[in-house]
Coordinates of C-alpha atoms and ligand atoms in Angstrom, one line a residue:
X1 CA -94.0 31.2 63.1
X2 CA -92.3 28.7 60.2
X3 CA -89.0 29.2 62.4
X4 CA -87.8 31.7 59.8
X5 CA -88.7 35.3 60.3
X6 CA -89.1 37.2 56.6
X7 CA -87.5 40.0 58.1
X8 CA -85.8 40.3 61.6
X9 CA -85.2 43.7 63.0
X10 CA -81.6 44.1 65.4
X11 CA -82.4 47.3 67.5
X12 CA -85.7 48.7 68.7
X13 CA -85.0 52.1 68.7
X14 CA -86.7 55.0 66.5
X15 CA -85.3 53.2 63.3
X16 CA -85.8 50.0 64.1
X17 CA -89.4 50.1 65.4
X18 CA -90.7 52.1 62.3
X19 CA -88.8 49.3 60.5
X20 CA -90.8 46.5 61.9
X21 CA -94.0 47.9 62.0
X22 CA -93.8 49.3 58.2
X23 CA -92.7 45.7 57.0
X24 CA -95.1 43.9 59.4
X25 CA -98.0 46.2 58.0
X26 CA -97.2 45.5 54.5
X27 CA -97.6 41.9 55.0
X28 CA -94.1 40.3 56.4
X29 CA -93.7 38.0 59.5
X30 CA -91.4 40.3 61.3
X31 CA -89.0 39.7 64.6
X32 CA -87.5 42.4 66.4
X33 CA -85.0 42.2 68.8
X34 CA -83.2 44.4 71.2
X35 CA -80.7 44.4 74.4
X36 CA -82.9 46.4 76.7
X37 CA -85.3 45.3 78.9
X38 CA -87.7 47.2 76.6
X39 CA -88.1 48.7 73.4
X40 CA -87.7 52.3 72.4
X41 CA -84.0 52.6 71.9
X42 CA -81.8 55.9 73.3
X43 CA -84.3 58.1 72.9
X44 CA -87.0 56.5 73.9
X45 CA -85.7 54.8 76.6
X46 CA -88.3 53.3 79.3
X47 CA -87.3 53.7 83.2
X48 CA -89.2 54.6 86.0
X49 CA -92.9 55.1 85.7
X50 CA -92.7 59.1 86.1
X51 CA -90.7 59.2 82.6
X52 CA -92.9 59.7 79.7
X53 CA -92.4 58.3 76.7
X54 CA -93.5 60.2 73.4
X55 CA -96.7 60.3 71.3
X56 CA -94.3 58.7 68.3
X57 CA -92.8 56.4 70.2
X58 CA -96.6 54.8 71.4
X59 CA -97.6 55.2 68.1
X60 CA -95.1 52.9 66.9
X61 CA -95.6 50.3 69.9
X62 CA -99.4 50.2 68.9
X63 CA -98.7 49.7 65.2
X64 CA -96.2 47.0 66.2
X65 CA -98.6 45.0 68.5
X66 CA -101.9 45.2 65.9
X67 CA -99.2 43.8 62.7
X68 CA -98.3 41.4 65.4
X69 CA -94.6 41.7 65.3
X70 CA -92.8 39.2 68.0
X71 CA -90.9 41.1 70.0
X72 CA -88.2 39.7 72.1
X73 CA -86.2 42.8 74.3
X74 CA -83.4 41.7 76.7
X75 CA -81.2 39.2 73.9
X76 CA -78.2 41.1 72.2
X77 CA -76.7 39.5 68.8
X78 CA -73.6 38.6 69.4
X79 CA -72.9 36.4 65.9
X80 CA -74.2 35.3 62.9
X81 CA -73.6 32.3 60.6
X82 CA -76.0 30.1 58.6
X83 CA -77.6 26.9 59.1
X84 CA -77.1 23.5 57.6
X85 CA -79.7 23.9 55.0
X86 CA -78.1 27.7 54.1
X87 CA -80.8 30.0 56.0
X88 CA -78.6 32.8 58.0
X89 CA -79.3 33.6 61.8
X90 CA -78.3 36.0 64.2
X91 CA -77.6 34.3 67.1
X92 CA -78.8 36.6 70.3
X93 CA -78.1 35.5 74.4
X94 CA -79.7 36.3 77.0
X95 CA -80.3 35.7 81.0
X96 CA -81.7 32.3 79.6
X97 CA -79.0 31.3 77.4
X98 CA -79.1 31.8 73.4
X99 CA -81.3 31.3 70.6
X100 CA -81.1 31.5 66.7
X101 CA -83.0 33.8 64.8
X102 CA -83.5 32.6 61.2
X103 CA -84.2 35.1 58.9
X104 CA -84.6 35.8 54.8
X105 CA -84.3 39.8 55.2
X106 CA -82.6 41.9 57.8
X107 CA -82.7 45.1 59.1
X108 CA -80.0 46.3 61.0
X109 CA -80.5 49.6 63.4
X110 CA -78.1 49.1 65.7
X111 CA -77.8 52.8 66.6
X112 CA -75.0 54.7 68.3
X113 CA -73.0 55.4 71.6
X114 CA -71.4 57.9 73.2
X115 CA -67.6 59.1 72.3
X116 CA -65.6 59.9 75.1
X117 CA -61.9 61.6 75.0
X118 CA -59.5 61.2 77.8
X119 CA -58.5 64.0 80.1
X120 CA -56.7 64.1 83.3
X121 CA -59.3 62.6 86.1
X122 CA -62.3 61.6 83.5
X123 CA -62.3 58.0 85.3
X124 CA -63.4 59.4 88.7
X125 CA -66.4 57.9 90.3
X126 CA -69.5 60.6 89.2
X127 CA -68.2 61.2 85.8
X128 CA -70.4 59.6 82.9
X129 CA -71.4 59.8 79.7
X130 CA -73.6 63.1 78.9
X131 CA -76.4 60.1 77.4
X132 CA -75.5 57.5 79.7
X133 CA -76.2 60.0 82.8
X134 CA -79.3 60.5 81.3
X135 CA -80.2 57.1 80.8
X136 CA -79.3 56.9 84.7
X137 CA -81.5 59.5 85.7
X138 CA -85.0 58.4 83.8
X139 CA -84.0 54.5 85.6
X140 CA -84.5 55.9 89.0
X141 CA -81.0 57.7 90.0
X142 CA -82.3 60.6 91.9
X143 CA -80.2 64.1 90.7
X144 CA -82.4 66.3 92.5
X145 CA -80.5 68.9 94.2
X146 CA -77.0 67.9 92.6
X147 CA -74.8 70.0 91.3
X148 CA -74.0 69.0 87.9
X149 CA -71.9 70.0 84.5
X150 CA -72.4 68.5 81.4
X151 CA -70.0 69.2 78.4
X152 CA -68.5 67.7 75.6
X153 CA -70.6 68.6 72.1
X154 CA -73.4 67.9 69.7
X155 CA -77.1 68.8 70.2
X156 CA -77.2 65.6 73.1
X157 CA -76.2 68.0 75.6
X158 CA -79.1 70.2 75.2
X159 CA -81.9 67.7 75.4
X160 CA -80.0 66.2 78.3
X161 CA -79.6 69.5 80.1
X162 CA -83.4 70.0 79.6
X163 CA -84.2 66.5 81.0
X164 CA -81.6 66.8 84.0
X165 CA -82.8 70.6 85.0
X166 CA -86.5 69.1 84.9
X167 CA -85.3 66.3 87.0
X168 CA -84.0 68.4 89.8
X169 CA -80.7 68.5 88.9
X170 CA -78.8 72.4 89.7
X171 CA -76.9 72.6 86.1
X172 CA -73.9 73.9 87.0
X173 CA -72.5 75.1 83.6
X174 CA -72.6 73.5 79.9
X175 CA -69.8 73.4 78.2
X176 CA -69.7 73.4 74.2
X177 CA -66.5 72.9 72.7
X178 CA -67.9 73.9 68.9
X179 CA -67.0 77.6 68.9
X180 CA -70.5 79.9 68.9
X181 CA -70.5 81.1 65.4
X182 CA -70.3 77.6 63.7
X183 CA -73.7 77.3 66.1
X184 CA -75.0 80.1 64.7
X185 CA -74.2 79.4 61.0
X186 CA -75.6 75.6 61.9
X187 CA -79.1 77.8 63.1
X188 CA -79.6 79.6 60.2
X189 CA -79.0 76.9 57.8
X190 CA -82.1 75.2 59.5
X191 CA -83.8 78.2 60.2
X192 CA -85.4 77.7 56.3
X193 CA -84.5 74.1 55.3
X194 CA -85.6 72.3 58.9
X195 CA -87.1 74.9 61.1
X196 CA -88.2 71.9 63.1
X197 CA -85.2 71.3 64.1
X198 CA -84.3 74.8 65.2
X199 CA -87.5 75.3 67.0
X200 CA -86.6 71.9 69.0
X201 CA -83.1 73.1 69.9
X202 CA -84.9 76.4 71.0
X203 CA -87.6 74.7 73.3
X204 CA -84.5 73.0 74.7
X205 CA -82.7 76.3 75.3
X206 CA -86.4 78.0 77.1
X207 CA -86.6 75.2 79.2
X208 CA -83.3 76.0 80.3
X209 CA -83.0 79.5 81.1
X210 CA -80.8 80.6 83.2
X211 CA -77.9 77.9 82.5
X212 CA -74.7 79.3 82.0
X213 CA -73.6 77.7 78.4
X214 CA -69.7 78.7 77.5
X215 CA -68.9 77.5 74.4
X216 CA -65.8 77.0 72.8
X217 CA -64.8 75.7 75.7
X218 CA -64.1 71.8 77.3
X219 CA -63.5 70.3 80.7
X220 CA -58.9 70.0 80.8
X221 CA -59.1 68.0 84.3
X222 CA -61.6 66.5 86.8
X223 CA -59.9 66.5 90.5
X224 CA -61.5 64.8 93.6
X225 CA -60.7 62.6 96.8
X226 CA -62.6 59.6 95.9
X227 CA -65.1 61.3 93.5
X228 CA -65.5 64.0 91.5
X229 CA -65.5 67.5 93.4
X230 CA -63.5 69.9 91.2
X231 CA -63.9 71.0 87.4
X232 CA -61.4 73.3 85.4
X233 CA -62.7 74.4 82.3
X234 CA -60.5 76.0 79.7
X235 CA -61.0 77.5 76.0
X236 CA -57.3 77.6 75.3
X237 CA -56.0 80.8 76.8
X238 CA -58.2 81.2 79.7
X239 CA -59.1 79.0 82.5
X240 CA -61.4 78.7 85.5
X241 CA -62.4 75.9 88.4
X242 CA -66.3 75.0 89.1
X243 CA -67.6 72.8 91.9
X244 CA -69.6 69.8 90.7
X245 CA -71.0 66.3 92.2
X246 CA -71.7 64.9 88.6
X247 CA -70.2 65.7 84.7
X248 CA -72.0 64.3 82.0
X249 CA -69.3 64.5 79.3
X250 CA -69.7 63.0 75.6
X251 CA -67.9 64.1 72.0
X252 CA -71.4 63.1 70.1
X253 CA -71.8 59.8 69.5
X254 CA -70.4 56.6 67.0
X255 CA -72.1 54.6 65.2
X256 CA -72.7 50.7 66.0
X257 CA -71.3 49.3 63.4
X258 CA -69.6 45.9 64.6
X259 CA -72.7 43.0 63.5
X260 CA -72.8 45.0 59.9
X261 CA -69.1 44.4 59.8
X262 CA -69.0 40.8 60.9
X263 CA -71.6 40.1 58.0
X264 CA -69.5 41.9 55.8
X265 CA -71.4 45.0 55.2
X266 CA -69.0 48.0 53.7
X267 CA -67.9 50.9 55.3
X268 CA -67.7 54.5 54.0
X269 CA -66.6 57.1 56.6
X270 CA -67.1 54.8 59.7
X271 CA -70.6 54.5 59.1
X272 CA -72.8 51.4 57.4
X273 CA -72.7 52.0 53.6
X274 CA -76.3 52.3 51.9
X275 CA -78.1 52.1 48.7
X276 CA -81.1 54.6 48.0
X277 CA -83.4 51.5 49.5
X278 CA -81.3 51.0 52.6
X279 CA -79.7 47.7 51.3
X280 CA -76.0 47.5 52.6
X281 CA -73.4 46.6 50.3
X282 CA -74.8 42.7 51.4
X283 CA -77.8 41.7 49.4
X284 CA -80.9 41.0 51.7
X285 CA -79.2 43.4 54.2
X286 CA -80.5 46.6 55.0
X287 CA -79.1 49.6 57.5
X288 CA -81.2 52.3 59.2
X289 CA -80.9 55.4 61.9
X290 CA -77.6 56.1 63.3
X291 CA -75.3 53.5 62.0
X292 CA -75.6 54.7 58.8
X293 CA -75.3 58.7 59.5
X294 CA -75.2 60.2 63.2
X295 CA -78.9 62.6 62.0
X296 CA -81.0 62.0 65.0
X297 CA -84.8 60.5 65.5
X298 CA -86.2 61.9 62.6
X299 CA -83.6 60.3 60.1
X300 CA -84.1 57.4 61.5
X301 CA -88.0 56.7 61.5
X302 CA -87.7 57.3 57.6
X303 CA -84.7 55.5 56.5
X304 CA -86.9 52.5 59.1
X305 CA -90.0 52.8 56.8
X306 CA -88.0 52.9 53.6
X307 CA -86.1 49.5 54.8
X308 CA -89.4 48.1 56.3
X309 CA -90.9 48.9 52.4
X310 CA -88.3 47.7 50.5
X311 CA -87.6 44.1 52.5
X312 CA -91.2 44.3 51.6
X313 CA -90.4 44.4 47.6
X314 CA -92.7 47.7 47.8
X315 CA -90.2 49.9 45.8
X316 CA -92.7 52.2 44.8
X317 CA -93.4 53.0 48.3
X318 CA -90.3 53.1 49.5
X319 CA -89.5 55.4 46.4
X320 CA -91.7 58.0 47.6
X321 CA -90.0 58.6 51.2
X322 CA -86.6 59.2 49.4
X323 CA -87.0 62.7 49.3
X324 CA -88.0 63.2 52.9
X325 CA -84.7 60.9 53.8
X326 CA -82.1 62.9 52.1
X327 CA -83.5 66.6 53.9
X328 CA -82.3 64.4 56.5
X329 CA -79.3 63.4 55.3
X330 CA -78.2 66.9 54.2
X331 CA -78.6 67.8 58.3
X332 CA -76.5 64.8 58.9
X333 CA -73.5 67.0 57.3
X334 CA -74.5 70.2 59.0
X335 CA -74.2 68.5 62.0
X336 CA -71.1 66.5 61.5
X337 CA -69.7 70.2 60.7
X338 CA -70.7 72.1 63.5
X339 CA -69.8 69.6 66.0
X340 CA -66.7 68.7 64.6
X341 CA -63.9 68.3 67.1
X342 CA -61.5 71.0 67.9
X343 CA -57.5 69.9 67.9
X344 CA -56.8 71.2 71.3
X345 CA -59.2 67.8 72.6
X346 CA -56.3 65.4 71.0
X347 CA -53.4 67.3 73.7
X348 CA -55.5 66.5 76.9
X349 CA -54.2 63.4 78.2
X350 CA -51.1 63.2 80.4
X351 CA -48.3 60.5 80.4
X352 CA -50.7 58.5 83.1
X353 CA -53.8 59.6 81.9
X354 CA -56.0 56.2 81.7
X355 CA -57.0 55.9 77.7
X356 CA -58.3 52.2 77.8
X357 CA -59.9 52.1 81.1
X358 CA -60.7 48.2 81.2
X359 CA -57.1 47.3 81.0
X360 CA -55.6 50.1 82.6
X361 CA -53.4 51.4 80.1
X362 CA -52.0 54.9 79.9
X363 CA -51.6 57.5 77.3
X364 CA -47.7 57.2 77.7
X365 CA -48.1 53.5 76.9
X366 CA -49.6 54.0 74.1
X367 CA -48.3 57.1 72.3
X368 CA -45.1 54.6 71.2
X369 CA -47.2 52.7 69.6
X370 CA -48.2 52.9 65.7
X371 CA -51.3 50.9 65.3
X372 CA -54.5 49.3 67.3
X373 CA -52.8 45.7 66.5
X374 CA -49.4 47.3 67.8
X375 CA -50.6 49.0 71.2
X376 CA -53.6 45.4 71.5
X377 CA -50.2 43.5 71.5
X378 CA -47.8 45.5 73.6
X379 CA -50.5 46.8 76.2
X380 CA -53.5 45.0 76.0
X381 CA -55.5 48.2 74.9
X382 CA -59.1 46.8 73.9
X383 CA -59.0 43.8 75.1
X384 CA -61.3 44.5 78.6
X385 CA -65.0 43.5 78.8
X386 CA -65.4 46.9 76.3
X387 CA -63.9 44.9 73.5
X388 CA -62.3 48.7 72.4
X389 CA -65.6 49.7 72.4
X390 CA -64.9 53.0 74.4
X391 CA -61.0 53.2 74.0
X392 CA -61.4 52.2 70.2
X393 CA -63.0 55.6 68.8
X394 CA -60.4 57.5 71.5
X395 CA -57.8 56.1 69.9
X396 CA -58.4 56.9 66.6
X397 CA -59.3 60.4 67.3
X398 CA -55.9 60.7 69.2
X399 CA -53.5 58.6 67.5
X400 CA -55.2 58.1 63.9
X401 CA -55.8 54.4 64.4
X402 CA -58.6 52.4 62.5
X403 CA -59.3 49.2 64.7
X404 CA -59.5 45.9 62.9
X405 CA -62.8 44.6 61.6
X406 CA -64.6 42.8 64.8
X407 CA -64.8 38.8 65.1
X408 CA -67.3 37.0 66.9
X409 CA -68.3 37.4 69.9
X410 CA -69.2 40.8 68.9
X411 CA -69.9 41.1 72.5
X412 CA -68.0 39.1 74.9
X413 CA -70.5 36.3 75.7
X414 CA -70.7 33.3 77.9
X415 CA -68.3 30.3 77.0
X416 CA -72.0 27.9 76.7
X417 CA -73.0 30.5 73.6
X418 CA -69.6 30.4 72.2
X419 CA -69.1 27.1 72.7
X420 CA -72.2 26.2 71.2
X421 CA -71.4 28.1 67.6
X422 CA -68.7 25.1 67.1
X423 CA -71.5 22.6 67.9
X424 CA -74.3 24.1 65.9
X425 CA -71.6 24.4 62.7
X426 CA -71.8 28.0 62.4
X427 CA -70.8 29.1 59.6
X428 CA -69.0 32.6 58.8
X429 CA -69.1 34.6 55.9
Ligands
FAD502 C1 -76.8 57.4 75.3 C2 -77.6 58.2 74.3 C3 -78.7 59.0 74.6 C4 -79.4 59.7 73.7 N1 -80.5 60.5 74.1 C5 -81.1 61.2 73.1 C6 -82.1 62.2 73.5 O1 -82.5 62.3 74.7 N2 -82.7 62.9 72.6 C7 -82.4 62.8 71.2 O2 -82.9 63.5 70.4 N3 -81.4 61.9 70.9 C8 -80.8 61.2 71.8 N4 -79.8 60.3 71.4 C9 -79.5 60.2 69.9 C10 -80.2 58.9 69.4 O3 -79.2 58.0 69.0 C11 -81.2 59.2 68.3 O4 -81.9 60.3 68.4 C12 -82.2 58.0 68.0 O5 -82.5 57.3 69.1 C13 -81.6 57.1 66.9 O6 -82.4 56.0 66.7 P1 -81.9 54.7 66.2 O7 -83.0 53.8 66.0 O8 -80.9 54.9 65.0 O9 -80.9 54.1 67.3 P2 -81.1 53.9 68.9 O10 -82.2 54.6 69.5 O11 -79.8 54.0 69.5 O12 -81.6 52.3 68.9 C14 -80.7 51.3 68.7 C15 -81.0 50.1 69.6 O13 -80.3 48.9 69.2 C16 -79.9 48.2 70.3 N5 -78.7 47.4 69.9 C17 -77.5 47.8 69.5 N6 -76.7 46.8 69.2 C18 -77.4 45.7 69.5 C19 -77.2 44.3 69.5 N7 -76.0 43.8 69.1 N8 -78.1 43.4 69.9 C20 -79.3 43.9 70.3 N9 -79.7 45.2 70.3 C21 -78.7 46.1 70.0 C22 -79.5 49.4 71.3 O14 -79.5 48.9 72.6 C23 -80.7 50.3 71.0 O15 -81.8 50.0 71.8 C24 -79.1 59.6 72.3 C25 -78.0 58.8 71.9 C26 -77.3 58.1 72.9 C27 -76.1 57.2 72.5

């Protein structure tokens, strides 16, 4: 290595991987980096020995290992800047403190999270998020014989259900607050243009039977002494309690769109703004997978080997995936409209329901206030170890708020790393 990577990679999920190994392959010295332990991303994600990981997914680590990509999982970017002779980095930390990755191209596929919506009791211990309980369960957490409820929306649910019932887990109920026949308009719209994906959500649904789905309905309040015990589940008029140990509750998910903003990539509807070749509105600066469109696995491999072809300068390559990207892109909207949230989920939380959960700060705090900079100043929303991460898309759902763009740290990091940037003479865009 020269000590400048042609193309770095940030994020070694679906996207990212297909990224690397498509721009590796067509003759780049490639880095890619991720915060996990290992690579694979959400979907992929590596636990215990017992989970499996898919055919794609070892396809991908095989191509990445022969094109001799250097991988480094277990650093998270947490700023950028350039050098004294002009080359940018992304500077990443880790258990062993931080390190600079130089760079001429990057890729960013920085994926999504989980949105979560306050309601009365969502901060009792065995309440997580639908993805993160998931994520628990394939690192070891043993949900065999639990009684469990996962709700919330989007297709996440299904494939989580499916994973959880396999795992042992006695699924309770699943609660879908999209209203059935918006489901069943979103099914027939892919039953010709991407029966893939129907087939997929019906394999989910097989593996299932027997699970009691309601849907237009959400979880009002979560009750327990200590822990969750107690569910009620509402659809507006009618109501009902169920007993659960665990709720895996997410509103879909939001894009990860913080180190494209510090480098001063545009926006367009929240996500990552993208030419046909995946360049941001920053030359050299690509965007792949769910930061750029919330469209699933699929969406993400291809907008990787479009980026990975055209860091590469091999247009023509690139050119000839475009197609296959925007079928994916028109399922982005389908999806965005079926799932889209229903009004009754801004009216759940109480005068002391917990909204920012790091700092402690209430709904009645905060319903005074007319801003993210307003309710940062008054209450200290935001300003926890999430960095607004969690209470940021909550707020803007509820109140209408747009958070500021982020500075660096764009995670909080350790004073040596920060303190370092000032040394080193990093310089911001
Ligand atoms: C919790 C969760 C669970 C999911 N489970 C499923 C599932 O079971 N089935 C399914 O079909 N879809 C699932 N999804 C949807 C999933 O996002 C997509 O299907 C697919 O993984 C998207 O690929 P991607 O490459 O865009 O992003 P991701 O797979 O999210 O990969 C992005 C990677 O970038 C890393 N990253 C982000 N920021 C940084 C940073 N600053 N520094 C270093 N690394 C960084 C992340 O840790 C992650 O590994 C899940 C989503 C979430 C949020």
């Amino acid at each position: 290595m020269s000590g400048v990577y042609d193309c770095l990679v940030i994020g070694a999920g679906p996207g990212g991987l297909a990224a690397a190994a498509t721009a590796a392959e067509a003759g780049l010295q490639v880095g890619l980096e991720d915060d996990n332990p290992a690579a694979g991303g959400q979907i992929w994600r590596r636990g215990n020995a017992a989970v499996s990981v898919s055919h794609s997914a070892e396809q991908w680590m095989e191509r990445i290992r022969s094109a001799k990509v250097d991988v480094l999982c277990g650093w998270r970017a947490t700023d950028a800047g350039t050098d004294a002779l002009g080359t940018p980095f992304i500077r990443v930390e880790g258990l062993g403190g931080f390190r600079d990755l130089r760079y001429r191209k990057l890729i960013l596929a920085t994926g999504a999270r989980e949105l979560f919506l306050p309601f009365p009791g969502w901060t009792l211990p065995g309440i997580y998020g639908a993805g993160g309980l998931q994520a628990f369960a394939k690192s070891g957490f043993d949900v065999r014989g639990m009684r469990v409820v996962l709700a919330g929306t989007g297709p996440l649910l299904m494939a989580v259900t499916a994973h959880l019932h396999e795992a042992g887990a006695k699924i309770v109920a699943v609660v879908e607050q999209a209203p059935l026949s918006r489901l069943m308009s979103l099914g027939m719209h892919l039953a010709p243009s991407a029966p893939g994906k129907l087939m997929e959500g019906l394999r989910y649904r097989l593996r299932t039977m027997g699970t009691k789905y309601y849907f237009g309905h959400w979880v009002s309040e979560a009750r327990g002494d200590g822990k969750l015990e107690r569910l009620t589940i509402t659809n507006g008029s009618e109501s009902f309690a169920v007993e659960a140990d665990l709720l895996g509750v997410g509103y879909h998910l939001v894009p990860n769109t913080e180190l494209a903003q510090l480098l001063g990539c545009g926006l367009e509807n929240g996500f990552v703004r993208v030419e046909e070749t995946q360049e941001t509105s920053c030359t050299s600066i690509y965007c792949i997978g769910e930061a750029t469109g919330i469209g699933g696995v699929d969406k993400a491999q291809v907008e990787g080997r479009i980026a990975g072809f055209s860091a590469a300068g091999r247009i023509e390559k690139a050119r000839s995936l475009f197609a296959a990207r925007d079928k994916q892109l028109r399922f982005v909207e389908r999806l965005a409209a079926a799932f889209a949230l229903r009004e009754e989920l801004r009216g759940l939380a109480q005068e002391n329901t917990l909204v920012c959960r790091c700092e402690d700060v209430p709904h009645g705090a905060l319903r005074e206030c007319h801003s993210w900079r307003e309710a940062k100043l008054h209450t200290r929303c935001g300003m926890g170890p999430c960095q607004g991460r969690i209470c940021g898309p909550a707020t803007q759902f509820l109140y209408g708020w747009h958070a500021p763009a982020p500075r660096p740290p764009v995670f909080p990091a350790s004073v040596g790393t920060i303190a370092a940037v000032d040394e080193a003479g990093v310089h911001h865009e």
